[in-house]
PDB file of C-alpha atoms and ligand atoms in Angstrom:
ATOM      1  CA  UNK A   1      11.998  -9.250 -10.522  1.00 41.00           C
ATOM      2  CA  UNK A   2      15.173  -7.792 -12.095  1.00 43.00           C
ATOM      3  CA  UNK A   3      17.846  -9.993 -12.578  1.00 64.00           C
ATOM      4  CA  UNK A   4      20.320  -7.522 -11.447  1.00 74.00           C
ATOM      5  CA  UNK A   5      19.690  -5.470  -8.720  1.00 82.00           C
ATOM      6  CA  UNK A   6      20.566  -1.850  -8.401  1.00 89.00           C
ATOM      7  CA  UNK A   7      22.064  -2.986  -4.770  1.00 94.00           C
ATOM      8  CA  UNK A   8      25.022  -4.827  -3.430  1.00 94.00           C
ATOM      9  CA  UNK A   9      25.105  -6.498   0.205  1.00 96.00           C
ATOM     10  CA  UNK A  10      27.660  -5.294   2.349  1.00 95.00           C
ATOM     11  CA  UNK A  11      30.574  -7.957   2.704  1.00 92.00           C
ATOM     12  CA  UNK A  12      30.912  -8.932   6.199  1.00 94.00           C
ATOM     13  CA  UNK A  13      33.554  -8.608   8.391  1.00 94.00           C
ATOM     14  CA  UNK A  14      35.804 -11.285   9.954  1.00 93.00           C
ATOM     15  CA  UNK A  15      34.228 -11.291  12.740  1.00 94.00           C
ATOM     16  CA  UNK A  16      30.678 -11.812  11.357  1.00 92.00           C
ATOM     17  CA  UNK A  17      29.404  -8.408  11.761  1.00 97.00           C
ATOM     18  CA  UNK A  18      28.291  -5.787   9.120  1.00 97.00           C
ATOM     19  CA  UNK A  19      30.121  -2.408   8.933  1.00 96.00           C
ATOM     20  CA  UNK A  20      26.503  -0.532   8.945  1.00 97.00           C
ATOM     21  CA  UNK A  21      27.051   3.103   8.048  1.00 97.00           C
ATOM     22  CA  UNK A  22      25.378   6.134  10.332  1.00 97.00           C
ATOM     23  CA  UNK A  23      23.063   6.644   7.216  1.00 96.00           C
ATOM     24  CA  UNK A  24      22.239   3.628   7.354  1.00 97.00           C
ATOM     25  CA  UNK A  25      21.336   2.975  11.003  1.00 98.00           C
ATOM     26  CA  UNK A  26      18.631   5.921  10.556  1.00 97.00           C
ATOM     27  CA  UNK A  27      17.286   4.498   7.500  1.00 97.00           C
ATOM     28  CA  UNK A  28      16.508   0.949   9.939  1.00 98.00           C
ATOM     29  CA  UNK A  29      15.194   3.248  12.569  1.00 98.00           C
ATOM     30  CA  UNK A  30      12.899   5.248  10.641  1.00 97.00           C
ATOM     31  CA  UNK A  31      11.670   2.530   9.285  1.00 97.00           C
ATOM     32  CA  UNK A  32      11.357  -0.081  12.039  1.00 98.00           C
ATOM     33  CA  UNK A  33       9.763   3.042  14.042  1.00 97.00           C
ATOM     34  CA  UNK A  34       7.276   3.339  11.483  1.00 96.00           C
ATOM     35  CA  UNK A  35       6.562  -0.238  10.871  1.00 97.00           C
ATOM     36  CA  UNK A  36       5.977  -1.201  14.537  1.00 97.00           C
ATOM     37  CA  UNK A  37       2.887   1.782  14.667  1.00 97.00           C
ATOM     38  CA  UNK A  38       1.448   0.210  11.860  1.00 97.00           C
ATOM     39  CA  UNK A  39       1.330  -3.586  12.610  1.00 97.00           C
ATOM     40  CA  UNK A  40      -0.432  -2.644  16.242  1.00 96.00           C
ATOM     41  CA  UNK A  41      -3.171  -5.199  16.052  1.00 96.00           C
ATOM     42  CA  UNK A  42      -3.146  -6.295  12.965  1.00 98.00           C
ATOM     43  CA  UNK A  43       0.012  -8.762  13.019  1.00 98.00           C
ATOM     44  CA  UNK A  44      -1.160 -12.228  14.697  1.00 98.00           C
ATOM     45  CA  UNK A  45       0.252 -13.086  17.908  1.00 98.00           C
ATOM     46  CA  UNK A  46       2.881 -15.442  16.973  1.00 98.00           C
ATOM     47  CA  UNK A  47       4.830 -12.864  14.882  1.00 98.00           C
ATOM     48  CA  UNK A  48       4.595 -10.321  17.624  1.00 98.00           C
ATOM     49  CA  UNK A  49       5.664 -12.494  20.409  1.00 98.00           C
ATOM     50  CA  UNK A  50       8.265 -13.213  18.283  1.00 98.00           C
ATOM     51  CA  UNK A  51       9.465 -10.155  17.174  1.00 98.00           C
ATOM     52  CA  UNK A  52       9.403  -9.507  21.011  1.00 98.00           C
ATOM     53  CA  UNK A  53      12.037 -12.335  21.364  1.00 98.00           C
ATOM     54  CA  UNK A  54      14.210 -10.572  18.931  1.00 98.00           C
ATOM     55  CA  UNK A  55      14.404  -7.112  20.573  1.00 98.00           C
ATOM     56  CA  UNK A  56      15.270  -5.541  17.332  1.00 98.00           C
ATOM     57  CA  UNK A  57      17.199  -2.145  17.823  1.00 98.00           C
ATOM     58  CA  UNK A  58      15.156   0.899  17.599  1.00 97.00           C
ATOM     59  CA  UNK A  59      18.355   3.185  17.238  1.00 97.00           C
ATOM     60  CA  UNK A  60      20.435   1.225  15.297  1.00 98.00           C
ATOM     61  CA  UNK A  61      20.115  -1.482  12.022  1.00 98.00           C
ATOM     62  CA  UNK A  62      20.766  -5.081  13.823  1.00 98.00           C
ATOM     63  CA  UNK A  63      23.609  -7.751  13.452  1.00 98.00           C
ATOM     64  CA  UNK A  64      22.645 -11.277  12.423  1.00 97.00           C
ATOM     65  CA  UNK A  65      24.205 -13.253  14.683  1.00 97.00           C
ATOM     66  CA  UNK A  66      21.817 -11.198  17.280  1.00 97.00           C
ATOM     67  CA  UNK A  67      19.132 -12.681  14.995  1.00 98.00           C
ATOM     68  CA  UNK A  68      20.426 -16.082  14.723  1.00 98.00           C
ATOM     69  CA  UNK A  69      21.136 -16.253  18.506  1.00 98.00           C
ATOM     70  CA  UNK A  70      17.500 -16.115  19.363  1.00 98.00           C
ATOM     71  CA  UNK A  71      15.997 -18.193  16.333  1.00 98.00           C
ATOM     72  CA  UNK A  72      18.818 -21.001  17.527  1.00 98.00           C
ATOM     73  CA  UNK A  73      17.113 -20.576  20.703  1.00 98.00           C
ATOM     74  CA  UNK A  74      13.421 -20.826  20.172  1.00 98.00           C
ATOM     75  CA  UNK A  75      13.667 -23.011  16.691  1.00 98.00           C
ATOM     76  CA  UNK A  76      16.918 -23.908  15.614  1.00 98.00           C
ATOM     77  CA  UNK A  77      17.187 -21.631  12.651  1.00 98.00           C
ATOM     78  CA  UNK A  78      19.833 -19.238  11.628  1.00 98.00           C
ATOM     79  CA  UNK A  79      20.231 -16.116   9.323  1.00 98.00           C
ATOM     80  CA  UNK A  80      22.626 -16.797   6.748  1.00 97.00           C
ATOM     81  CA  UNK A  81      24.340 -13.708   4.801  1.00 97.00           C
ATOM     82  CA  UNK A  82      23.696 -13.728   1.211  1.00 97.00           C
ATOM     83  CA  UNK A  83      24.010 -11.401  -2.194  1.00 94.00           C
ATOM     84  CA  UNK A  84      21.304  -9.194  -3.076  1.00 92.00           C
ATOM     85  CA  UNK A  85      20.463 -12.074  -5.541  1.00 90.00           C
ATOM     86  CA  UNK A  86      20.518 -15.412  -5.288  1.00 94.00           C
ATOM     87  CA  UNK A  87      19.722 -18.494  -7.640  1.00 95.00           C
ATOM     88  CA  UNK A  88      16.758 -21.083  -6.522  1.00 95.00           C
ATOM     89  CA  UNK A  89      19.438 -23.700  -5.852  1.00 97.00           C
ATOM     90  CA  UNK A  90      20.988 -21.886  -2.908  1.00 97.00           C
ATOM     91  CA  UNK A  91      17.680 -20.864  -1.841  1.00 97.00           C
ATOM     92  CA  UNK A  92      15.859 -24.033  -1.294  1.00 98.00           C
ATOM     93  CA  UNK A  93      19.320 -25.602   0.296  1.00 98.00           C
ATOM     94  CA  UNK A  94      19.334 -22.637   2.635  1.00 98.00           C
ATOM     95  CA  UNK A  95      16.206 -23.141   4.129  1.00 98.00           C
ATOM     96  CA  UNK A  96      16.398 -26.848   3.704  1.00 98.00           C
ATOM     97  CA  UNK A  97      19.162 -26.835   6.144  1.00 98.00           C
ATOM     98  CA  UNK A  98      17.164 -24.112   8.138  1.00 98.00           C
ATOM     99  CA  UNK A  99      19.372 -21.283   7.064  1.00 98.00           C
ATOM    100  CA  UNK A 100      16.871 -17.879   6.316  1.00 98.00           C
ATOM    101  CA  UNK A 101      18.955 -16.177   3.704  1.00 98.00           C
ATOM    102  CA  UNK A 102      19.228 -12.656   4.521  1.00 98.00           C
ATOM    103  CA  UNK A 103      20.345  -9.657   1.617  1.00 96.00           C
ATOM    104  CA  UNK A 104      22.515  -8.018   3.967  1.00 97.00           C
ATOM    105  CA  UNK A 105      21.700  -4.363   2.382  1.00 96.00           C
ATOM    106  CA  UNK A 106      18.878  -1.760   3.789  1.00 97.00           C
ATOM    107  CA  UNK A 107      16.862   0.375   1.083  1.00 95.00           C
ATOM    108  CA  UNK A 108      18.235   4.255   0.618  1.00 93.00           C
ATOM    109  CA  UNK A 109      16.223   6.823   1.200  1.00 92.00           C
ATOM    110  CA  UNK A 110      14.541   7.652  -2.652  1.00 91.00           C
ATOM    111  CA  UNK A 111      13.451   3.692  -1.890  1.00 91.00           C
ATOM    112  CA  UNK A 112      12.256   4.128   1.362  1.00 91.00           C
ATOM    113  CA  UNK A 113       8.588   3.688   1.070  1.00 88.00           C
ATOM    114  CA  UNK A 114       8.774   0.611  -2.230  1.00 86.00           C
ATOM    115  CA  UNK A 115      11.493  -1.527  -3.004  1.00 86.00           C
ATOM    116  CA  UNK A 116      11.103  -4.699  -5.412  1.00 85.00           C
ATOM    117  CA  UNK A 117      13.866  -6.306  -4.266  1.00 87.00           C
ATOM    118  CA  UNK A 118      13.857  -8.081  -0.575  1.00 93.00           C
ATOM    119  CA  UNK A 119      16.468  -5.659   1.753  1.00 95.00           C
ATOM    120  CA  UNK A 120      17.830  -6.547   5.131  1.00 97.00           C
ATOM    121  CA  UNK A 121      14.408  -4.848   6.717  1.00 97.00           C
ATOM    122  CA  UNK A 122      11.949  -6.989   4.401  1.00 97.00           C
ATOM    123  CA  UNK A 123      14.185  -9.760   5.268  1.00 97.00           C
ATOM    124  CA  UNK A 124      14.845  -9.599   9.297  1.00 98.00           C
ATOM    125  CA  UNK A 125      11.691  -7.472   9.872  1.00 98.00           C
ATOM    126  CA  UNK A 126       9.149  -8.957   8.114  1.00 98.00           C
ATOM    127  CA  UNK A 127      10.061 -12.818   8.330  1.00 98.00           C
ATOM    128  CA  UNK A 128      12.462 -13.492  11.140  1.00 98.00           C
ATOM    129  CA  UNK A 129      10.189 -12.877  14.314  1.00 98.00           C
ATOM    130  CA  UNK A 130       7.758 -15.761  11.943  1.00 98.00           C
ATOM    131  CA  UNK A 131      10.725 -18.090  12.535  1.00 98.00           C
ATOM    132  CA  UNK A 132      10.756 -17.904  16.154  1.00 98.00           C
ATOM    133  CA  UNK A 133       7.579 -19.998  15.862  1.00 98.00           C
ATOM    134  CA  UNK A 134       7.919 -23.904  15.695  1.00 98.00           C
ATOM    135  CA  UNK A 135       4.754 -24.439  12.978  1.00 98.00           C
ATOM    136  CA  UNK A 136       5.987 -21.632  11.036  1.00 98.00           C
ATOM    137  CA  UNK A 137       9.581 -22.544  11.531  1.00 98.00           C
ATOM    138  CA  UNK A 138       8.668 -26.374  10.077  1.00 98.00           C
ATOM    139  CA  UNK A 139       6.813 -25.645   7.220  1.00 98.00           C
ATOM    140  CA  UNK A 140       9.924 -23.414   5.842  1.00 98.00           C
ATOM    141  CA  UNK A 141      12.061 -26.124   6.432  1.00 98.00           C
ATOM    142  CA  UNK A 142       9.990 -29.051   4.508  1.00 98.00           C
ATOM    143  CA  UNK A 143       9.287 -26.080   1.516  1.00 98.00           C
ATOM    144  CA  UNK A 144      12.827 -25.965   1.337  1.00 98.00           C
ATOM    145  CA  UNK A 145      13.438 -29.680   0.898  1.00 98.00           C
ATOM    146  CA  UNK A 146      10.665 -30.246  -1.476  1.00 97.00           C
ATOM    147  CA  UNK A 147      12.152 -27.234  -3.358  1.00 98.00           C
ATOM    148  CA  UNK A 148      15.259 -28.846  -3.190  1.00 97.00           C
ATOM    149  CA  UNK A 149      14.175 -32.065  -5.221  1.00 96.00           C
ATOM    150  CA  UNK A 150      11.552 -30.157  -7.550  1.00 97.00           C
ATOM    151  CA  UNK A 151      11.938 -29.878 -11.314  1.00 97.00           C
ATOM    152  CA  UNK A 152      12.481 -26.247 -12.698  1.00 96.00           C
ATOM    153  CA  UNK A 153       8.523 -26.466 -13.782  1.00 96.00           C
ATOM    154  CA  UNK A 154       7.557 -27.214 -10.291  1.00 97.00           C
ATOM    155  CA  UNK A 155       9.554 -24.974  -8.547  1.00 97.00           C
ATOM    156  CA  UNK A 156       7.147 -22.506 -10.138  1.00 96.00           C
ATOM    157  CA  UNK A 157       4.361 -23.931  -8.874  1.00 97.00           C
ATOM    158  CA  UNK A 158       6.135 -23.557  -5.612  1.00 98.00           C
ATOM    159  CA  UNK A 159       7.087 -20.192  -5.528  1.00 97.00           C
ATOM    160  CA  UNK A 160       3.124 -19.603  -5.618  1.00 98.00           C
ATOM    161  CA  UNK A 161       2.992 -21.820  -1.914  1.00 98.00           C
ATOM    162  CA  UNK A 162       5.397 -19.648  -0.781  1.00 98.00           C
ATOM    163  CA  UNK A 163       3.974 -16.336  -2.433  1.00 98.00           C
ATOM    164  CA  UNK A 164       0.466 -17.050  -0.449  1.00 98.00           C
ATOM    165  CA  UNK A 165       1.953 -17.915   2.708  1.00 98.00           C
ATOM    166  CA  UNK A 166       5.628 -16.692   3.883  1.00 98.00           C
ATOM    167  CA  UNK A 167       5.228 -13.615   1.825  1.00 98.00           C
ATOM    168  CA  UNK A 168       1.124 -12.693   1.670  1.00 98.00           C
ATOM    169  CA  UNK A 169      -0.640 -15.215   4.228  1.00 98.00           C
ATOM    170  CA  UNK A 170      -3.537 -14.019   6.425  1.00 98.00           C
ATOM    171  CA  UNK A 171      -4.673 -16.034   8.990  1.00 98.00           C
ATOM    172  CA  UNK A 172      -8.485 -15.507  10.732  1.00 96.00           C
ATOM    173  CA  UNK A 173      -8.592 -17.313  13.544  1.00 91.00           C
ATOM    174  CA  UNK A 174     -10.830 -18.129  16.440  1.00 93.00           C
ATOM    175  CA  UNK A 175      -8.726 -16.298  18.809  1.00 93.00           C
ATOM    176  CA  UNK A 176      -7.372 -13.543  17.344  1.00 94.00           C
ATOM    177  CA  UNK A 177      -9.604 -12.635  14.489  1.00 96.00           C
ATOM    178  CA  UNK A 178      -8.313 -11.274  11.126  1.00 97.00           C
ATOM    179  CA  UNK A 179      -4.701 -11.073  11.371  1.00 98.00           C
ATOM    180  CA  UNK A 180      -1.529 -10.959   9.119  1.00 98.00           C
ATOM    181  CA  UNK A 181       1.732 -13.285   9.567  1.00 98.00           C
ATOM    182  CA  UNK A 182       2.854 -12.773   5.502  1.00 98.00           C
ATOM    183  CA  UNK A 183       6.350 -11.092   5.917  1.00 98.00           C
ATOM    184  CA  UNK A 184       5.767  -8.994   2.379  1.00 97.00           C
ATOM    185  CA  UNK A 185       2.619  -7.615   3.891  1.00 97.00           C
ATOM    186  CA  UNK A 186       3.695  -6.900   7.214  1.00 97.00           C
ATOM    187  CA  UNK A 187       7.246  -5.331   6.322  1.00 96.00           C
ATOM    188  CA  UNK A 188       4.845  -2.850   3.529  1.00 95.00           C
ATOM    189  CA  UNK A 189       3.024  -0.186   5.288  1.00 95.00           C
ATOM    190  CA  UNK A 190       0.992   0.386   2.533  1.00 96.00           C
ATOM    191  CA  UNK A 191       0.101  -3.363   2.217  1.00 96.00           C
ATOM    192  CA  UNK A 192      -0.270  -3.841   5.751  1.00 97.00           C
ATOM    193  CA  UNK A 193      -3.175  -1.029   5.763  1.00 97.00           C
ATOM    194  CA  UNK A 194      -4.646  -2.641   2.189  1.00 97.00           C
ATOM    195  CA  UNK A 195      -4.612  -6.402   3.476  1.00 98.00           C
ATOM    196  CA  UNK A 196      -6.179  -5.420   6.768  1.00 97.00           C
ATOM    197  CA  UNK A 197      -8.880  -2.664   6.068  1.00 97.00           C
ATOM    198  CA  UNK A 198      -9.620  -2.812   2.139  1.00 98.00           C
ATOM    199  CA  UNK A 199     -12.434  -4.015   0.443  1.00 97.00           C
ATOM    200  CA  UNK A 200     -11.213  -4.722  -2.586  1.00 97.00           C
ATOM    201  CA  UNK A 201      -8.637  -7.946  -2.553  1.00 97.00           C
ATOM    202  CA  UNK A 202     -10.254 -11.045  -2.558  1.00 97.00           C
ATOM    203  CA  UNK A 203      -9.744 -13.058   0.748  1.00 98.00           C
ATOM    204  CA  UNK A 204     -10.122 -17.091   0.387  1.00 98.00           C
ATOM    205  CA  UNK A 205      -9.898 -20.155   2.378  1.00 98.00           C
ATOM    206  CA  UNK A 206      -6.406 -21.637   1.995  1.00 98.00           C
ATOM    207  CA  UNK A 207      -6.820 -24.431  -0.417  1.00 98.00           C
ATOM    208  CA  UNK A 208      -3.495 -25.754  -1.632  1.00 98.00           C
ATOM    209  CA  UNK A 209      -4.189 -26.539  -5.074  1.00 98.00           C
ATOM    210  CA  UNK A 210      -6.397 -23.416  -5.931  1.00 98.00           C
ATOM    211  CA  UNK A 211      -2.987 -21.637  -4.490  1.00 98.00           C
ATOM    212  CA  UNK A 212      -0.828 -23.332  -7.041  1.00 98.00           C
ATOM    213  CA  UNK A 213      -3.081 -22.252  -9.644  1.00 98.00           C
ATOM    214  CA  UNK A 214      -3.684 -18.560  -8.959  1.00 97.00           C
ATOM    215  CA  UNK A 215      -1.117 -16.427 -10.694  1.00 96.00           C
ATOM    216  CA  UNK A 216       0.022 -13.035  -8.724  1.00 95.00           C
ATOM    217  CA  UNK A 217       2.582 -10.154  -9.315  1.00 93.00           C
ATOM    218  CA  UNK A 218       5.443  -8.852  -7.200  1.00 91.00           C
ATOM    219  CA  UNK A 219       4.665  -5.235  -8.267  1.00 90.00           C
ATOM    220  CA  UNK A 220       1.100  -4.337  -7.119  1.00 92.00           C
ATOM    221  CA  UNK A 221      -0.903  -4.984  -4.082  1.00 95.00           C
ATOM    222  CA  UNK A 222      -2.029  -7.961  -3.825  1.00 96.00           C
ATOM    223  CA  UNK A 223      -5.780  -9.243  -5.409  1.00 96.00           C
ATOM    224  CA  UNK A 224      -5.816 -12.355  -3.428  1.00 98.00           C
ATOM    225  CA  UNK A 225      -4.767 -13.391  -0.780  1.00 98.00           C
ATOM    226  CA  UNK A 226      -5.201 -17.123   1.070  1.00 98.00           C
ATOM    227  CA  UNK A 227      -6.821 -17.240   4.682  1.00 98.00           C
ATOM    228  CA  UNK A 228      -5.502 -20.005   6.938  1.00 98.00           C
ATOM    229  CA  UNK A 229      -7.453 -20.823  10.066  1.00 97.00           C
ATOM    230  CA  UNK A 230      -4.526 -20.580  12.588  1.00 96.00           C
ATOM    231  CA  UNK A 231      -0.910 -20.896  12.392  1.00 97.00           C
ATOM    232  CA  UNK A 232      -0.935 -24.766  12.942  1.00 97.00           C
ATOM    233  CA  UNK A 233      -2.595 -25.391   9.841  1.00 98.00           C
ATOM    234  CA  UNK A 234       0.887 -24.838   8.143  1.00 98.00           C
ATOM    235  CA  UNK A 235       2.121 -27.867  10.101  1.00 97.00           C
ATOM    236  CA  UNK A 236      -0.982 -29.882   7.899  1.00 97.00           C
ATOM    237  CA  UNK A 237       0.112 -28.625   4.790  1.00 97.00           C
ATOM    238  CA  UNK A 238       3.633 -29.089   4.943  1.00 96.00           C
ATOM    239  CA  UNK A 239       2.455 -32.792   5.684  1.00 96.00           C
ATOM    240  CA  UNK A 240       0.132 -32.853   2.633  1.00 96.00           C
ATOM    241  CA  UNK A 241       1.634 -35.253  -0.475  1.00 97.00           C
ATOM    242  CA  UNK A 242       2.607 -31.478  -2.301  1.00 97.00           C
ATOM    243  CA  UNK A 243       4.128 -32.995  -5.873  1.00 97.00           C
ATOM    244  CA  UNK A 244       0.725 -34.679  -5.575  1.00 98.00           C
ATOM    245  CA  UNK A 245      -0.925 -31.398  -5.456  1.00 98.00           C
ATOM    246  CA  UNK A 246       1.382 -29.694  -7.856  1.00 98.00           C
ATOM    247  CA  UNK A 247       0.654 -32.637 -10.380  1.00 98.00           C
ATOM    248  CA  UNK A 248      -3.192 -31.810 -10.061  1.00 98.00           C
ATOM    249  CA  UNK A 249      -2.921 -28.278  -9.861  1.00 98.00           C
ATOM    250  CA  UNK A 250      -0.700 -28.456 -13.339  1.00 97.00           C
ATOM    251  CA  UNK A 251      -3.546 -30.907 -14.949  1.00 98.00           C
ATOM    252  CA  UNK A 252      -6.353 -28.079 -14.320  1.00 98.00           C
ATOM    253  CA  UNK A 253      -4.603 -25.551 -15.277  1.00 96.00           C
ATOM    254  CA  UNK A 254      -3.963 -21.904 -14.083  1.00 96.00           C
ATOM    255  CA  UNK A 255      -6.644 -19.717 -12.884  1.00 95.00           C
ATOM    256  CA  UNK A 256      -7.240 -16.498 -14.604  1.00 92.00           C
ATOM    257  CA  UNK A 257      -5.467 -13.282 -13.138  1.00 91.00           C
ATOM    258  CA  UNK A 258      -7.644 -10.678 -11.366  1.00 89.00           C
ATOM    259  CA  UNK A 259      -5.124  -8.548 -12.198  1.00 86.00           C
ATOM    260  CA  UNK A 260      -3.715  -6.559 -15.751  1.00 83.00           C
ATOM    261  CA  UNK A 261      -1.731  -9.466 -17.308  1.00 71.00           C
ATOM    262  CA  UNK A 262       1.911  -9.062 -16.965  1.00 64.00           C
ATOM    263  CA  UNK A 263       5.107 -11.519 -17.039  1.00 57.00           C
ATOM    264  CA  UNK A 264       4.948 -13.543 -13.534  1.00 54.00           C
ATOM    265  CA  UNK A 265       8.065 -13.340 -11.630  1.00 55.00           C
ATOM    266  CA  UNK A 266       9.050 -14.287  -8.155  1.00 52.00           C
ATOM    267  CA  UNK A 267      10.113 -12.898  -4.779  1.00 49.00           C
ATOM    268  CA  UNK A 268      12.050 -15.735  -4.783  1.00 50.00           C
ATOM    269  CA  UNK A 269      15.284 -14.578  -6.590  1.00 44.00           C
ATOM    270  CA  UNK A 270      15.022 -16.536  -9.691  1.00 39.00           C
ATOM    271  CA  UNK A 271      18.067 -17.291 -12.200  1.00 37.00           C
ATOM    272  CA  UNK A 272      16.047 -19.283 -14.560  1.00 37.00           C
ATOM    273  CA  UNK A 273      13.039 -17.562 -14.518  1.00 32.00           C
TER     274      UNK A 273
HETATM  275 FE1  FE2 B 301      10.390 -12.260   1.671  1.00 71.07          FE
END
């Protein structure tokens, strides 16, 4: 990811709200619109019941404390306003202390399909109605701490856990099926089509240490992604012993990419990458 990015959040106001422009609005609308079309059964059921707790605006881009008010409600959490970049430190402390940072700047309109960097819609669209959801909710919260305490070296290793879950996770459960509850896939049209229909990523079990091994990019559509059984089973990983799992995963080594080699960079907005 670039270390600088070619946006700025919008400051907020005193009163907590963002001044959102009229452009802007339509911009969250269009896309929201599109997005919600798209997801029809192939989001799981915990991120649309959530993301029917939100109520997001159709007509207009949202406020966070409207955000905040229901994930107080339902799990404690709370949006907290951030730059467009932000270092690992504030990160992991953030959702340590279950704060979801949140860029507070939407995409313009030569962006509006791609953007590399995480914008208020990737953000509130794609992971907030996953944090209305107590498993979900719990494992972000113990990542957090155990990011908190990690060495530079294994907060790399980490970023991967994250990657294959909060960002790209599938779940196939007994209930539902196939479904999606990865906020980078389900706030991507294009991915969200790809992860669901497509033939050619590779789907696998979730197995935490084979995660930590397997090397992605931020810039192409996923070749892997990691199946989970049903949301729960987050719950039993954030239990597992993780530096444990980070120390074995380091001792085998990497797994070779299934995709054209380039530099591996996070989601997560790295400083010291
Ligand atoms: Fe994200």
């Amino acid at each position: 990811m670039a270390k600088v990015s070619r946006y700025q959040s919008k400051s907020m106001r005193k009163d907590g709200k963002i001044d959102w422009s009229n452009s802007e609005d339509a911009i969250w609308s269009e896309l929201l619109t599109r997005q919600m079309d798209i997801i029809e059964g192939k989001a799981c059921n915990e991120y649309l019941n959530g993301l029917e707790r939100l109520a997001l605006p159709t007509d207009r881009a949202p406020q966070l404390d409207e955000i905040s008010r229901v994930l107080q409600d339902t799990t404690g959490w709370q949006c907290e306003p951030v730059a467009a970049l932000i270092d690992f430190d504030t990160f992991f402390d953030l959702l340590s202390r279950k704060r979801f940072p949140v860029a507070t700047f939407l995409r313009r309109q030569e962006d509006f399909d791609y953007l590399q960097e995480p914008d208020f819609f990737h953000e509130v669209f794609g992971h907030c109605a996953m944090l209305t959801h107590p498993a979900f909710a719990a494992f972000t919260e113990q990542y957090g701490k155990l990011g908190k305490s990690a060495s530079k070296e294994e907060r790399r290793y980490l970023a991967r856990l994250y990657w294959f879950t909060v960002e790209f996770g599938l779940m196939n459960s007994k209930e539902q099926g196939q479904r999606i509850y990865g906020g980078g896939i389900l706030s991507s049209p294009k991915e969200t089509e790809y992860a669901f229909f497509s033939d050619e990523p590779n789907r696998k079990p979730f197995n935490i240490v084979e995660v930590l091994r397997t090397p992605y990019r931020i810039d192409i559509l996923q070749t892997v992604y990691f199946v989970i059984d049903d949301i729960d089973q987050l719950l039993e990983i954030a239990r597992e012993d993780i530096p444990a799992c980070i120390a074995e995963a380091k001792s085998l080594g990497m797994l070779e990419p299934t995709f054209t080699l380039k530099e591996e960079k996070s989601m997560i907005k790295e400083s010291e990458a």
